[in-house]
Coordinates of C-alpha atoms in Angstrom, one line a residue:
M1 CA 0.4 0.2 0.1
T2 CA 1.1 3.4 -0.9
Q3 CA 1.1 6.3 1.6
E4 CA -1.3 8.8 0.8
N5 CA -0.1 12.2 -1.1
M6 CA -1.3 14.8 1.7
G7 CA -0.5 17.7 -1.5
G8 CA -3.1 16.5 -3.2
W9 CA -5.9 16.3 -0.5
M10 CA -4.9 19.7 0.3
E11 CA -5.4 21.2 -3.3
Y12 CA -8.4 19.5 -3.3
A13 CA -10.1 20.7 0.1
R14 CA -8.9 24.9 -1.2
E15 CA -10.4 24.1 -5.0
Y16 CA -13.6 23.0 -2.5
A17 CA -14.0 25.9 -0.7
K18 CA -13.0 28.0 -3.6
I19 CA -15.7 26.1 -5.8
Q20 CA -18.3 27.1 -3.1
R21 CA -17.1 30.4 -2.9
E22 CA -17.9 31.3 -6.5
M23 CA -21.4 29.3 -6.8
G24 CA -22.2 31.8 -3.0
I25 CA -22.9 28.8 -1.2
E26 CA -23.7 30.4 2.1
R27 CA -22.5 26.8 4.7
W28 CA -25.2 27.0 7.9
V29 CA -25.4 24.9 10.4
C30 CA -29.1 23.8 12.4
I31 CA -27.9 22.7 16.0
T32 CA -30.8 20.9 18.1
I33 CA -30.8 19.2 21.0
E34 CA -33.8 17.2 21.8
Y35 CA -34.4 13.9 23.6
R36 CA -37.5 11.5 22.6
T37 CA -40.4 10.1 24.8
K38 CA -41.3 6.7 25.8
E39 CA -44.0 7.3 23.2
R40 CA -41.3 8.8 20.2
E41 CA -42.8 11.8 20.4
R42 CA -39.3 14.4 19.9
V43 CA -39.4 17.6 22.4
I44 CA -36.6 19.6 20.9
L45 CA -35.1 21.9 24.2
F46 CA -32.6 24.0 22.2
R47 CA -31.8 24.8 18.8
Y48 CA -28.8 26.9 17.3
D49 CA -29.9 28.0 13.5
L50 CA -25.8 30.2 12.4
P51 CA -23.2 30.1 9.9
R52 CA -20.8 27.1 10.0
D53 CA -17.8 29.0 10.4
I54 CA -19.0 30.2 13.5
Y55 CA -20.3 27.4 14.7
E56 CA -16.4 25.7 14.3
R57 CA -15.3 29.1 16.4
R58 CA -17.7 28.3 19.3
Q59 CA -18.3 24.5 19.7
W60 CA -17.5 25.0 23.3
V61 CA -21.0 27.1 23.2
V62 CA -22.6 23.8 21.7
R63 CA -21.0 21.3 23.9
W64 CA -21.4 23.3 26.9
R65 CA -25.6 24.1 26.2
H66 CA -25.5 19.6 25.8
A67 CA -23.6 19.3 29.0
R68 CA -26.4 21.7 31.2
L69 CA -29.2 20.3 29.5
L70 CA -28.4 17.0 30.3
C71 CA -27.7 17.5 33.5
R72 CA -31.6 19.1 33.6
Y73 CA -33.3 15.9 32.2
P74 CA -30.6 13.1 33.4
R75 CA -33.4 10.4 33.0
E76 CA -33.6 11.5 29.0
N77 CA -31.3 10.3 26.4
V78 CA -30.4 13.9 25.4
Q79 CA -29.2 14.2 22.0
T80 CA -27.7 16.7 19.5
F81 CA -28.2 16.6 15.8
F82 CA -26.3 18.6 13.0
S83 CA -28.1 19.3 10.0
Y84 CA -25.5 21.6 7.2
Y85 CA -27.4 23.4 5.0
D86 CA -26.7 26.3 2.0
R87 CA -28.7 29.4 3.6
R88 CA -29.5 31.3 -0.1
T89 CA -31.0 27.8 -1.5
G90 CA -31.9 26.1 1.6
L91 CA -30.4 22.7 0.2
D92 CA -29.4 19.8 1.8
M93 CA -24.9 20.2 2.4
N94 CA -24.1 16.9 4.0
F95 CA -22.0 14.7 3.0
G96 CA -23.0 12.9 -0.4
S97 CA -26.2 15.7 -0.8
A98 CA -26.2 17.3 -4.7
L99 CA -24.8 20.4 -3.4
S100 CA -22.0 19.3 -2.0
K101 CA -21.3 16.2 -4.9
L102 CA -21.8 19.4 -7.6
S103 CA -19.3 20.9 -5.8
A104 CA -16.4 18.3 -5.3
A105 CA -17.3 17.7 -9.3
K106 CA -16.9 21.6 -9.9
A107 CA -13.0 20.6 -8.2
Q108 CA -12.4 17.7 -9.4
I109 CA -12.8 19.5 -13.0
T110 CA -10.9 22.3 -12.4
I111 CA -7.5 20.0 -11.1
A112 CA -8.1 18.2 -14.4
R113 CA -7.8 20.9 -16.8
R114 CA -4.8 22.4 -14.4
K115 CA -3.2 18.6 -14.6
E116 CA -3.8 19.1 -18.2
Q117 CA -1.6 22.6 -19.0
E118 CA 0.8 20.9 -16.9
Y119 CA 1.4 18.2 -19.2
L120 CA 0.7 19.7 -21.8
E121 CA 3.8 22.5 -20.8
Y122 CA 5.8 19.5 -19.6
Q123 CA 5.7 17.1 -22.8
R124 CA 6.3 20.6 -25.2
Q125 CA 9.1 21.2 -23.8
N126 CA 10.8 18.0 -23.4
N127 CA 9.6 15.8 -26.2
M128 CA 10.6 17.4 -28.9
F129 CA 8.5 14.2 -31.0
F130 CA 5.1 15.4 -29.0
N131 CA 1.8 15.3 -31.2
E132 CA -0.9 16.4 -29.1
A133 CA -3.3 15.0 -31.8
E134 CA -1.7 11.3 -31.2
D135 CA -0.7 11.0 -27.9
E136 CA -2.9 8.8 -26.6
T137 CA -2.3 8.9 -22.4
L138 CA -3.5 12.8 -24.0
A139 CA -6.6 11.6 -25.5
K140 CA -7.9 8.5 -22.6
F141 CA -7.4 11.5 -20.0
R142 CA -9.7 14.6 -22.0
W143 CA -12.0 11.4 -22.5
K144 CA -12.4 11.1 -18.6
L145 CA -12.3 14.9 -18.6
Q146 CA -15.6 15.2 -20.9
S147 CA -17.6 12.2 -18.8
K148 CA -16.7 14.5 -15.5
I149 CA -18.4 17.4 -17.0
E150 CA -21.3 15.9 -18.9
K151 CA -21.9 14.3 -14.6
Y152 CA -20.9 17.6 -13.7
A153 CA -24.1 19.2 -15.9
E154 CA -26.2 17.0 -14.8
L155 CA -25.4 17.2 -11.2
E156 CA -26.5 21.2 -12.0
R157 CA -29.4 20.7 -13.5
E158 CA -30.2 17.9 -10.4
V159 CA -29.3 21.3 -8.3
M160 CA -31.3 23.6 -10.1
L161 CA -35.1 21.4 -10.3
S162 CA -34.4 20.9 -6.5
V163 CA -33.9 24.8 -6.3
Q164 CA -37.0 25.5 -8.1
N165 CA -38.9 23.0 -6.3
A166 CA -37.5 24.3 -2.7
R167 CA -38.5 28.0 -3.6
S168 CA -42.3 26.4 -5.1
Q169 CA -42.7 24.9 -1.7
S170 CA -42.3 27.7 0.2

């Protein structure tokens, strides 16, 4: 087994964050502290709705509130639930959601295009027999890139439909 390349992960994370900023995604978190009765009814004790970056800086407030409510309701199974969403569209931002997949696909496309440019520059400088039209590696890479672009377009249509449905319901 090979060791993971952290530079690649960091590049992906930077691109992912950049794409979310470009798309105008406002990352918010809804935190609910609740317990369930014996009849399985939800009793919401406290609810936060705040930007995710504020939550990441002030996690201690949520932990403190959870501990306080746990002491206040010792016989109940007090739990904290987190829900991540985009404030602008109201769409879910949890792992595997359509909006998350769209951001990830866009980041992958951006990274792939950069790798293609690096490959072309290197081959043009260091390979005097390089022919862009006949290079099998480049053709295979471009075919995969095109399939990623098509997948991105499909995800974008899916997200737009979700946004329209969410706006029509509210």
